[in-house]
Coordinates of C-alpha atoms in Angstrom, one line a residue:
Chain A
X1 CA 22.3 -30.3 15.8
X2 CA 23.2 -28.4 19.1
X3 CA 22.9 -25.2 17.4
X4 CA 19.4 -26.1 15.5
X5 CA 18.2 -26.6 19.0
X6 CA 18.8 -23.8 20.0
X7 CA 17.4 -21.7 17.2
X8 CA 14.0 -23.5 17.5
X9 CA 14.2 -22.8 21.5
X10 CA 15.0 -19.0 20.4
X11 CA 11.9 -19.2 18.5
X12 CA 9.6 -20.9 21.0
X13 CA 10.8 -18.2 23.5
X14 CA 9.9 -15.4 21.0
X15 CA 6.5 -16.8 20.3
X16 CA 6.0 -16.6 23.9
X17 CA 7.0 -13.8 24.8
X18 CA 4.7 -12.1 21.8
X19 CA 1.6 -13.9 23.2
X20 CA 2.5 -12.5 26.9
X21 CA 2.7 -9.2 25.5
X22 CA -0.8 -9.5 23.7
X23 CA -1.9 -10.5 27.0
X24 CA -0.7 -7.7 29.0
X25 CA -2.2 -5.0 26.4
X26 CA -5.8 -7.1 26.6
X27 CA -6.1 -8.0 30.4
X28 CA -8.7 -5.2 30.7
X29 CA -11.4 -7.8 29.8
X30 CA -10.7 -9.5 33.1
X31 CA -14.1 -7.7 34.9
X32 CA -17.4 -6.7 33.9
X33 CA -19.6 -8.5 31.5
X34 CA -17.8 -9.6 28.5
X35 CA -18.9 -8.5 25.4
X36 CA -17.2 -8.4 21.7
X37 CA -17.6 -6.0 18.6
X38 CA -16.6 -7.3 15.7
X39 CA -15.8 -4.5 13.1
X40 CA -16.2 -4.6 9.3
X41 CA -13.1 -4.5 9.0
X42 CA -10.3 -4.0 11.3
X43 CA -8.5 -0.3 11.4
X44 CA -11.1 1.8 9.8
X45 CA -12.2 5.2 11.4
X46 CA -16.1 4.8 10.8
X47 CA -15.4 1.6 12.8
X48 CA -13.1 3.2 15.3
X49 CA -15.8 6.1 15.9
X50 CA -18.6 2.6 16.2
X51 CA -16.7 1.0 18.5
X52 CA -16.5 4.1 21.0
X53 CA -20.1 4.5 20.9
X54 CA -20.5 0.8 21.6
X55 CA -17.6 1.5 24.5
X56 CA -19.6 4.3 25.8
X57 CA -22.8 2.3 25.6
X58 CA -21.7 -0.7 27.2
X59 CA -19.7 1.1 30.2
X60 CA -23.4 2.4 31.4
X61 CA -24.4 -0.8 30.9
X62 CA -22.1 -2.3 33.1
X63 CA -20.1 -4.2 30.1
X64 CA -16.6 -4.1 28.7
X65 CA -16.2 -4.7 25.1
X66 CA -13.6 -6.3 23.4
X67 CA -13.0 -5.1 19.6
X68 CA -11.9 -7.9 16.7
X69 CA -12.3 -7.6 13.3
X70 CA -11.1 -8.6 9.7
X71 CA -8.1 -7.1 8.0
X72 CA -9.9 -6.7 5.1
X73 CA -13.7 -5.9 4.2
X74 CA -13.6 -9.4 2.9
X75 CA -16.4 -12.0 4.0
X76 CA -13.9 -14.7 3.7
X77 CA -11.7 -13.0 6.3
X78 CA -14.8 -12.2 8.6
X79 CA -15.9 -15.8 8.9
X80 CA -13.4 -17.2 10.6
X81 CA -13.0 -14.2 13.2
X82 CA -16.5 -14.9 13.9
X83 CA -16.3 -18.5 14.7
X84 CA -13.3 -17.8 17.4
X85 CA -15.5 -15.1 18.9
X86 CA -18.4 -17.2 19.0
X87 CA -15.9 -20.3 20.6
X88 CA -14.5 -17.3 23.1
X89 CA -18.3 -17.4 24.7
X90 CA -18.8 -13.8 25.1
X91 CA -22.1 -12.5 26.4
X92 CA -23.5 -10.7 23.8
X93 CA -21.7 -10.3 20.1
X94 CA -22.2 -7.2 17.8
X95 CA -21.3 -7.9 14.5
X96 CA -21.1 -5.4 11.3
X97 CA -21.5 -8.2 8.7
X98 CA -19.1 -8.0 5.6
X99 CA -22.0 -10.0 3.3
X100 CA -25.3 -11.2 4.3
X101 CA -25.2 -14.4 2.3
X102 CA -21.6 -15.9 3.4
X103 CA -22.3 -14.8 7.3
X104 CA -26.0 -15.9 7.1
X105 CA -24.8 -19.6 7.6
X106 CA -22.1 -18.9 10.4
X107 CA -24.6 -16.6 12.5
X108 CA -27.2 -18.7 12.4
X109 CA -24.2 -21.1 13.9
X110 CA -24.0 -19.2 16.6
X111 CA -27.8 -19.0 17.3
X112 CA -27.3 -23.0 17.3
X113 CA -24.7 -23.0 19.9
X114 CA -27.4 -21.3 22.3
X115 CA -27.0 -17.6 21.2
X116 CA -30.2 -15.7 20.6
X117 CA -30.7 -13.1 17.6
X118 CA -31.4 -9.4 18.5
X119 CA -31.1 -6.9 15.1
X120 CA -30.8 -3.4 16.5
X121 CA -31.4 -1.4 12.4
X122 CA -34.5 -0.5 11.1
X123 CA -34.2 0.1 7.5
X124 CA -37.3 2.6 7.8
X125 CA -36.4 4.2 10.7
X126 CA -32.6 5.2 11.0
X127 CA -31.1 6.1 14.2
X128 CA -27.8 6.3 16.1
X129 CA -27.1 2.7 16.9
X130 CA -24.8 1.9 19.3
X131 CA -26.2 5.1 21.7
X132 CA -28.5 2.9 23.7
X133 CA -27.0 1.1 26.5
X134 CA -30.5 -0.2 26.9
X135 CA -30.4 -2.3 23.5
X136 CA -26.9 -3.8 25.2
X137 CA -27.9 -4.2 28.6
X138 CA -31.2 -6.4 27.0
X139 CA -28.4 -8.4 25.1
X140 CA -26.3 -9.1 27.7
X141 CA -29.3 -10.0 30.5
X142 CA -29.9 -12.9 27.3
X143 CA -26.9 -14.6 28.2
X144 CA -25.5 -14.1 24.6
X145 CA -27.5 -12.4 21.9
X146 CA -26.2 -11.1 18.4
X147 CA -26.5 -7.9 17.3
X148 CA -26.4 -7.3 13.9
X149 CA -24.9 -4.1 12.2
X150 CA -25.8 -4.0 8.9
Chain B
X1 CA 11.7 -48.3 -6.0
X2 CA 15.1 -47.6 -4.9
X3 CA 16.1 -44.5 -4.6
X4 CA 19.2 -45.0 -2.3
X5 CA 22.3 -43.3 -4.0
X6 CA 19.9 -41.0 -5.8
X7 CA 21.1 -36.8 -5.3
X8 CA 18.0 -36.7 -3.9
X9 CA 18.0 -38.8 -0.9
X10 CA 20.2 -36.4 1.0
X11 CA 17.5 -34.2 1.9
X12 CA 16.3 -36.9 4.5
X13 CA 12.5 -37.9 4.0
X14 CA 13.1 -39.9 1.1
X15 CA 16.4 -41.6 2.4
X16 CA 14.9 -45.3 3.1
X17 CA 18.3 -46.0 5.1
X18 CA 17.0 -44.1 8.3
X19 CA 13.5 -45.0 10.3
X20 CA 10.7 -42.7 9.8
X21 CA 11.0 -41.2 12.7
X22 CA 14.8 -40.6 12.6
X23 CA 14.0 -38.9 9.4
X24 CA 11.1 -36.5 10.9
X25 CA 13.8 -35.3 13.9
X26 CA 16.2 -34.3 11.6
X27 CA 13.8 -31.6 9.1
X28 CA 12.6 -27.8 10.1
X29 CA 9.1 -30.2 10.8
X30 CA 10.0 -31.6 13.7
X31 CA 11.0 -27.9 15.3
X32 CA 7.8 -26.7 13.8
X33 CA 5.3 -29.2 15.1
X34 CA 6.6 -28.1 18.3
X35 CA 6.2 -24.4 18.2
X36 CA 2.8 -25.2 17.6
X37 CA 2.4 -27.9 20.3
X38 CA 4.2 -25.0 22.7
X39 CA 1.5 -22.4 21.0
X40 CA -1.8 -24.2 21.6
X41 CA -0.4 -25.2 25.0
X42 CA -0.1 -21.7 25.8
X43 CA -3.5 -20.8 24.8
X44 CA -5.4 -23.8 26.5
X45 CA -3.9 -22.9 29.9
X46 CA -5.0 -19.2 29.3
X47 CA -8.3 -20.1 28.0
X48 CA -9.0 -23.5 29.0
X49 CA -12.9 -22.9 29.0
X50 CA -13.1 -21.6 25.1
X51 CA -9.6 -22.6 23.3
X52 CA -9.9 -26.1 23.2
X53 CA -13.2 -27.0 22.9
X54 CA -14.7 -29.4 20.1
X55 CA -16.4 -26.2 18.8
X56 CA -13.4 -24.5 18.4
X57 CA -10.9 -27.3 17.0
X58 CA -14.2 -27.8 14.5
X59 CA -13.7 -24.6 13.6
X60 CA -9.9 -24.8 13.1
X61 CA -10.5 -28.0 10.9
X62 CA -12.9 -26.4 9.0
X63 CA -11.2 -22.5 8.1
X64 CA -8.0 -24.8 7.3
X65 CA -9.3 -26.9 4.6
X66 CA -9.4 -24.9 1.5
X67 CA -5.9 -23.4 2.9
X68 CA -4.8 -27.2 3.3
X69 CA -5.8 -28.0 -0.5
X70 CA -4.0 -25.1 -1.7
X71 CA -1.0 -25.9 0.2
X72 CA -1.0 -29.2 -1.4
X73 CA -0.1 -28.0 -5.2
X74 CA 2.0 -24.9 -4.0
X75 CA 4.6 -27.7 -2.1
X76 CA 4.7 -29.1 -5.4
X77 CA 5.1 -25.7 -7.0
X78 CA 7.6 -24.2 -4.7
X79 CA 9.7 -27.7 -4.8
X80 CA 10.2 -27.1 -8.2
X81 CA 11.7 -23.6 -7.1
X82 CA 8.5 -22.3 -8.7
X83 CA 5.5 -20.1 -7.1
X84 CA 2.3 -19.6 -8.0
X85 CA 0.7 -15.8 -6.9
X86 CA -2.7 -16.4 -9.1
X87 CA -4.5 -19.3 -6.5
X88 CA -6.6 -16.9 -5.4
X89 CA -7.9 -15.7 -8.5
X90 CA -8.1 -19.5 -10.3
X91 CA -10.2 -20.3 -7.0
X92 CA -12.9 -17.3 -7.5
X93 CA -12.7 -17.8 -11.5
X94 CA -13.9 -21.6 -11.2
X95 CA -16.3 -21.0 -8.6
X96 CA -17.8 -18.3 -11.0
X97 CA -17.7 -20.9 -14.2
X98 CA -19.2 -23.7 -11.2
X99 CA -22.2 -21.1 -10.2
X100 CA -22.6 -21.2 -14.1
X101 CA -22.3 -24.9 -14.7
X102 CA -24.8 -25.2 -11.5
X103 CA -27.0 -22.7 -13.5
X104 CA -27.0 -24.4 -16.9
X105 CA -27.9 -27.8 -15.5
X106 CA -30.3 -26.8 -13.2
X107 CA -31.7 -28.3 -10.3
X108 CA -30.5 -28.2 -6.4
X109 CA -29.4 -31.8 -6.4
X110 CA -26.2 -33.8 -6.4
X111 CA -26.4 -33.9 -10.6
X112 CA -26.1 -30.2 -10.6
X113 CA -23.6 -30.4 -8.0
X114 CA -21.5 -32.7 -9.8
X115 CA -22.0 -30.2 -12.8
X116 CA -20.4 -27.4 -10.8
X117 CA -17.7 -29.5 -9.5
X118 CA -16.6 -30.4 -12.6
X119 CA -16.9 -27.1 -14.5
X120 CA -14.2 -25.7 -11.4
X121 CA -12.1 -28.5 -11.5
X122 CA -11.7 -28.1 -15.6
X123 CA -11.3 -24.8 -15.8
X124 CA -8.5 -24.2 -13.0
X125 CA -6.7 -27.1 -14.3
X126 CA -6.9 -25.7 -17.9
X127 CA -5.6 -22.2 -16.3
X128 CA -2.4 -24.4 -14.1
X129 CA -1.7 -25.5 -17.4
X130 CA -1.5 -22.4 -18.6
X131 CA 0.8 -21.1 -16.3
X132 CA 3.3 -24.0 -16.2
X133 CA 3.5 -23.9 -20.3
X134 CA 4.4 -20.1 -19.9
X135 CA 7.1 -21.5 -17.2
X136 CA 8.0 -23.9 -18.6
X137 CA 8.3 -23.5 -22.6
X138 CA 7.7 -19.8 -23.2
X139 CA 10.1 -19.2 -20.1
X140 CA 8.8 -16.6 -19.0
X141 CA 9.4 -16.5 -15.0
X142 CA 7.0 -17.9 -12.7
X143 CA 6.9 -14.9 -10.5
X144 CA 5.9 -12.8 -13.3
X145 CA 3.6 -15.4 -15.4
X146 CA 1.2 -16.2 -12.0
X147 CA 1.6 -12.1 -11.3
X148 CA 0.3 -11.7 -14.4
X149 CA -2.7 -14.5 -14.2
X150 CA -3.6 -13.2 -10.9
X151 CA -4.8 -9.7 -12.8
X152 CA -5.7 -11.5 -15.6
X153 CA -8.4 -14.6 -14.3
X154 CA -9.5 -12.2 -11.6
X155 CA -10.5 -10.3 -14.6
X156 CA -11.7 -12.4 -16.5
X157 CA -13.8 -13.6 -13.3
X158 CA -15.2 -9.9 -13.2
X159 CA -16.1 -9.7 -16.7
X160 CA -18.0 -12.9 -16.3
X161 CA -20.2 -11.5 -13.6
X162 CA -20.0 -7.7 -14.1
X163 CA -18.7 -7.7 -10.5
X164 CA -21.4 -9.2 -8.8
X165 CA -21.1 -12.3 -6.7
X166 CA -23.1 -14.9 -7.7
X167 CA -24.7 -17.0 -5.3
X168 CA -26.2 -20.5 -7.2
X169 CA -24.5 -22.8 -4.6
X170 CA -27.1 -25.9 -4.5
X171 CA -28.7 -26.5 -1.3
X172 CA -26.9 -30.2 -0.9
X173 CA -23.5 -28.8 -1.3
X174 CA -24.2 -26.5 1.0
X175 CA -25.9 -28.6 3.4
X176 CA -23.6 -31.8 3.2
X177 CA -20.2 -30.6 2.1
X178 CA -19.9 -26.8 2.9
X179 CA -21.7 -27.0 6.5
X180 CA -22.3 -31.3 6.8
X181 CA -20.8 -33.7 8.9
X182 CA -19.4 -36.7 8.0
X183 CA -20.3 -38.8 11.4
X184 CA -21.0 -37.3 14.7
X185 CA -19.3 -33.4 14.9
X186 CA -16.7 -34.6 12.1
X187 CA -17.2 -31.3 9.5
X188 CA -17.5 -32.7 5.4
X189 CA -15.0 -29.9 4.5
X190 CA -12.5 -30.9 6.8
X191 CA -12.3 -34.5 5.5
X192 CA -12.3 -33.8 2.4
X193 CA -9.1 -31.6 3.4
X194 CA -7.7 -34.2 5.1
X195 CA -8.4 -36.8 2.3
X196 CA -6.6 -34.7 -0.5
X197 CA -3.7 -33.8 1.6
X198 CA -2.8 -37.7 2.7
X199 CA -3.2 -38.4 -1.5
X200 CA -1.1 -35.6 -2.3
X201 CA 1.9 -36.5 0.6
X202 CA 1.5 -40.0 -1.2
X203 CA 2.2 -38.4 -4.6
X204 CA 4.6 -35.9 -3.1
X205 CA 6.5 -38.5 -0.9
X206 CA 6.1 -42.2 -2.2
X207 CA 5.6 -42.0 -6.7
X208 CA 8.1 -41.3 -9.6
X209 CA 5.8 -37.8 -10.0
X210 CA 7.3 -36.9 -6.6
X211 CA 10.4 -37.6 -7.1
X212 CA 10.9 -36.3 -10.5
X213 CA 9.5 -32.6 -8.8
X214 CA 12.1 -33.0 -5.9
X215 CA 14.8 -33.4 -9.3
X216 CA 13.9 -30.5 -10.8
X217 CA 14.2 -28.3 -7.9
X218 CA 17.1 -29.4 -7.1
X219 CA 19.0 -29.6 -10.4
X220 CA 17.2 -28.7 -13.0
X221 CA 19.7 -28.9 -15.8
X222 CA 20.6 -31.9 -14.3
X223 CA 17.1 -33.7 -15.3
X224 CA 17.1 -32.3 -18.8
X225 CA 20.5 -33.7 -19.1
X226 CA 19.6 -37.6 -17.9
X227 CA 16.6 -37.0 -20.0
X228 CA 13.8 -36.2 -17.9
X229 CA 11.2 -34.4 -20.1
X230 CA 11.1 -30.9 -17.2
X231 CA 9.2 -28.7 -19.3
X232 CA 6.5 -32.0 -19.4
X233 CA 6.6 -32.5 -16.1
X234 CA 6.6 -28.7 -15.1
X235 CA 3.1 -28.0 -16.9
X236 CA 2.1 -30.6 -14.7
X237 CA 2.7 -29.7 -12.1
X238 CA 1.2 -26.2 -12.6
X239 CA -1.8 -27.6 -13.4
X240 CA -2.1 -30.0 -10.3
X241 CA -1.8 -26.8 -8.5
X242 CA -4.5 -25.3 -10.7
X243 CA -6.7 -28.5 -9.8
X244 CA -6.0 -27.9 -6.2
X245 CA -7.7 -24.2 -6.7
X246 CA -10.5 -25.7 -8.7
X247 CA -11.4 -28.0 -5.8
X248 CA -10.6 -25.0 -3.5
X249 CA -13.0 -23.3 -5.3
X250 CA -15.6 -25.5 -4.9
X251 CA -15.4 -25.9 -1.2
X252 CA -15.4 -22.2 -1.5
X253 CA -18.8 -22.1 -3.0
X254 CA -20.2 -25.1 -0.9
X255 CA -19.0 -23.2 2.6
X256 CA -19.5 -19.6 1.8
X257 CA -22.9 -20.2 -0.8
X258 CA -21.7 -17.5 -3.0
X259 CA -18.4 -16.5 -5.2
X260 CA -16.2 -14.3 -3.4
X261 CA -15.0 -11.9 -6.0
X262 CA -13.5 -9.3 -3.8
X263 CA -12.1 -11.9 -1.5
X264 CA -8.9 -14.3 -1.9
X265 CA -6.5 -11.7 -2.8
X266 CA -4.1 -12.9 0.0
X267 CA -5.0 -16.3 -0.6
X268 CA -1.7 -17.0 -2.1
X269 CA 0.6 -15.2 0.1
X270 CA -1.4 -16.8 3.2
X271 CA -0.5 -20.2 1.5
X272 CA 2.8 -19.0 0.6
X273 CA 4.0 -18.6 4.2
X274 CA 2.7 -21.7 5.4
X275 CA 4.4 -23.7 2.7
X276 CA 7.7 -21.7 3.9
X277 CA 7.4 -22.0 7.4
X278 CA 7.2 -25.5 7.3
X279 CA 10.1 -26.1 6.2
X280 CA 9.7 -26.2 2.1
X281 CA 12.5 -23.7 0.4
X282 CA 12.1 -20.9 -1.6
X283 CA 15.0 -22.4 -3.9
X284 CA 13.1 -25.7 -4.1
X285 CA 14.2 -29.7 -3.9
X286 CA 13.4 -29.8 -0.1
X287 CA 9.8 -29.9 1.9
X288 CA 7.1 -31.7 2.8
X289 CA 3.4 -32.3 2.9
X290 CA 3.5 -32.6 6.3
X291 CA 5.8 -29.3 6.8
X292 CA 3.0 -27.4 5.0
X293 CA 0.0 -28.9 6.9
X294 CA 1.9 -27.4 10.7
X295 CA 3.1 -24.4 8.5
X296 CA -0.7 -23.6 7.6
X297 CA -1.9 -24.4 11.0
X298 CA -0.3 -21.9 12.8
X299 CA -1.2 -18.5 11.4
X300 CA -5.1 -19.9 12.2
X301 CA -4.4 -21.6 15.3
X302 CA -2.2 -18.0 16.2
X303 CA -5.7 -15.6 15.1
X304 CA -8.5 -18.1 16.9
X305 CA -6.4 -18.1 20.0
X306 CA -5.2 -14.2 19.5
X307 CA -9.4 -13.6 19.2
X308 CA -10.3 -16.1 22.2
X309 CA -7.7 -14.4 24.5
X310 CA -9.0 -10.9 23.6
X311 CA -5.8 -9.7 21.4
X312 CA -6.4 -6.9 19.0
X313 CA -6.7 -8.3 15.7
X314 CA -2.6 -6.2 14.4
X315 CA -1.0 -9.3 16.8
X316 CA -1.4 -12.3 14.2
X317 CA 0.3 -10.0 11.6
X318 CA 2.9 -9.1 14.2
X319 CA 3.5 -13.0 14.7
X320 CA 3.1 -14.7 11.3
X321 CA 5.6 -12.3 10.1
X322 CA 8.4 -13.2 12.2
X323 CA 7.5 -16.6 12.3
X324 CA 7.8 -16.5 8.5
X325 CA 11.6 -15.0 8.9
X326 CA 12.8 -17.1 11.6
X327 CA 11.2 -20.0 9.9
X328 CA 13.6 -19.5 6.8
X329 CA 16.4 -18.4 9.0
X330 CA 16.7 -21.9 10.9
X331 CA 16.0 -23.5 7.3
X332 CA 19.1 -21.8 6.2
X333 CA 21.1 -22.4 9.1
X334 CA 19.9 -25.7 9.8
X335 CA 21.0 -26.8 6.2
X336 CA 24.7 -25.2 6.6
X337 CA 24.9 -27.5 9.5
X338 CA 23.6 -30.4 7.9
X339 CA 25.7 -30.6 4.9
X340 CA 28.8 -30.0 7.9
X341 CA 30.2 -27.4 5.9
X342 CA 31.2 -29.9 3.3
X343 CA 29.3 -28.9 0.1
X344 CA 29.3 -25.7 0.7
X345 CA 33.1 -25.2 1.5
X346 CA 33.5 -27.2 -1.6
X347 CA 31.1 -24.7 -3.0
X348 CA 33.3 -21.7 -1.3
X349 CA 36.7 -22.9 -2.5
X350 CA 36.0 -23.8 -6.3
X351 CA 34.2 -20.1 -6.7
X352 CA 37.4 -18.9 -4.7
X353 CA 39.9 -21.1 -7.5
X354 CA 37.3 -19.6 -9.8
X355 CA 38.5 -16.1 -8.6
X356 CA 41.8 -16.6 -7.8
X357 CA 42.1 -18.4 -11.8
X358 CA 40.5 -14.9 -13.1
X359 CA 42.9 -13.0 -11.2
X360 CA 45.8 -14.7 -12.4
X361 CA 44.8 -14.1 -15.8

């Protein structure tokens, strides 16, 4: 029994000490207005290369972004990713939706808990989207608007 | 029914000698339940504004319910020293043959709704059947058979819809069970979870079914000796786990409005590892419902804090995956201690006599 207790307080220690280091890599987010990209899907260069231009935006804009995202392209994955951003109360979210039905429901969720809609495409007229600081900086100044990447 | 003197009733939730509690201190639960108390500590003191909130333990109720149902029939599974890989693929499979049922009946009400539930709850039980007869009569393994069904209904799902998603959830499935509460913020889904995991720790923990599944993954040449009819009771068990997917699957439909064809294909490992790290063995006679409930809630309750916090997204995967070893590593060691050496001494020295009998040959 002795020895079972201390396994499980060798565990418990480990588990800390994994979220402290999370921590440490992430503090970053500590200043600035707090915003959060949430990729497609997580480790894919044509996100990678979005997310700098939404980095680069948001730095003139006065923001720091934080990136999330699914392991998978995989609207099952997406959902729930989006709900603990959404309960993290950033000030703006950008979200490349995996599938416009499943996320339609969990978006508009987030419109309910007081966040406002913003789409920055226009199907008819496409353009570099993430190289306006301005589209951020009016997403941000609405205490929490979604931007959706489609 | 008494089960005292049973084989069984060493592995210490169904020995009725000791108090419930007494019993819970002793299993891989107990340690569990308190890495994750230690773990959502953590998070609320870093994020005591956003981690826990009612919005976010509403979400955490909710994104665990379809993993909760599936948990359910893979304890049983896994008890039996079975697995199951093809969950994933039964769920998408009867939410396809639910958008059709939905279709065919017509209607956005609670008769087409019924339909659809019915059609998923069918057809996954058919295809748990399935499996477990391949188990259990054909013998073919059941790593192999649910590898196999995992190509094979995912297929078959694919044929069905030429790849497309279909998307004929009805509106009050949607509306009241995928997205509904039951009173005040209470979500539909999540008691529905709840509702199907206390009947299926009654099943598991308190009925002759139960018992019967902890028999055959214990000793399973044991029960076909005393006359227990396994290869009966195996199909059944397959196919409860086949009924859990079905009502997965409908749940699926109800939260997400649409099938999710290229989704769930780490539905079953996800399920898998929760069933392990709560304390349920690979080898089988030994978990709970309860074990799989705390082992399921902490890869979610790991990726909504990791996301709250502002970890990147590779973390969870860092942490589930030693969870998962250590969590089998104090099950093994944990259980050397518990049977004090005895058994497996015994074990050790009649393989040595074994030996040493060969040898003198």
């Amino acid at each position: 029994m002795k020895k079972n207790r201390k396994l499980s307080a060798v565990a418990a220690v480990s588990a800390v000490a994994l979220v402290f280091t999370g921590v440490g890599a992430s503090s970053a987010n500590a200043a600035g207005e707090k915003i959060t990209f949430i990729q497609g899907v997580a480790g894919d260069a044509f996100y990678i290369t979005m997310g700098c231009g939404i980095a680069e935006a948001a730095a003139k804009a006065g923001a720091v972004v934080t990136t999330q995202g699914g392991a998978k392209w995989d609207a099952t994955v997406q959902k729930p990713v989006l709900d603990s951003v959404i309960a993290s109360k950033p000030q703006a979210i950008l979200i490349a939706a995996n599938d416009k039905t499943v996320m339609q429901k969990p978006i508009e969720s987030a419109i309910e808990a007081g966040i406002n809609l913003a789409p920055t495409t226009n199907s008819d007229k496409p353009r570099p989207r993430f190289s306006a600081p301005n589209e951020i900086k009016t997403a941000i100044s609405k205490a929490g608007t979604v931007i959706l990447c489609t | 029914m008494s089960i005292n003197g049973n084989p069984v009733s060493d592995f210490g939730l169904l020995d009725e000698r000791q108090s419930f509690w007494q019993k819970l201190r002793k299993t891989q639960t107990a340690q569990i339940m308190l890495v994750l108390v230690v773990i959502t500590a953590i998070f609320s003191l870093l994020a005591p504004d956003t981690f826990f909130t009612l919005f976010n333990l509403r979400n955490i109720f909710i994104n665990i319910a379809m993993f909760a149902i599936l948990g359910i029939g893979m304890t049983f599974v896994i008890i039996t020293a079975g697995i199951d890989l093809s969950i994933g693929s039964m769920l998408v499979f009867s939410s396809v043959i639910g958008c059709k049922a939905i279709v065919a009946s017509g209607g956005q009400g609670w008769g087409s709704t019924i339909a659809g539930l019915f059609a998923c709850l069918i057809l996954a039980t058919l295809l748990g059947a399935i499996n477990g007869w391949l188990v259990a009569v054909a013998n073919v393994p059941a790593f192999i058979v649910t590898l196999g069904s995992f190509s094979t209904v995912l297929g078959l799902a694919q044929i069905t819809t030429g790849g497309i998603d279909l998307s004929d959830a009805t509106d009050v499935m949607v509306d009241r069970i995928g997205f509904g509460n039951v009173i005040g913020q209470i979500p539909a889904l999540g008691v529905i979870a709840l509702v199907c995991v206390i009947f299926g720790g009654i099943l598991l923990h308190k009925t002759k079914f139960g018992l019967t599944t902890y028999a055959i993954g214990s000793n399973i040449e044991g029960c076909r000796r005393v006359g227990i009819n396994v290869n009966r009771h195996l199909v059944l068990v397959y196919a409860l786990m086949g009924l859990c997917a079905g009502i997965a699957g409908f749940l699926s439909l109800a939260l997400y409005q649409q099938t999710t064809i290229a989704g769930q294909s780490n539905t079953a490992l996800t399920v898998i590892a929760g069933v392990v790290i709560g304390g349920t063995s690979l080898f089988g006679g030994y978990g709970s419902m309860f074990g799989t409930m705390i082992g399921l809630l902490i890869p979610i309750v790991l990726q909504t804090g990791f996301i709250i916090i502002g970890v990147v997204p590779f973390w969870q995967n860092v942490v589930v995956g030693v969870f998962l070893v250590a969590a089998v590593y104090v099950d093994n060691a944990r259980r050397a201690a518990a049977e004090g050496g005895g058994r497996s001494l015994k074990k050790r020295s009649s393989k040595e006599s074994n030996l040493n009998a060969k040898g003198n040959k």
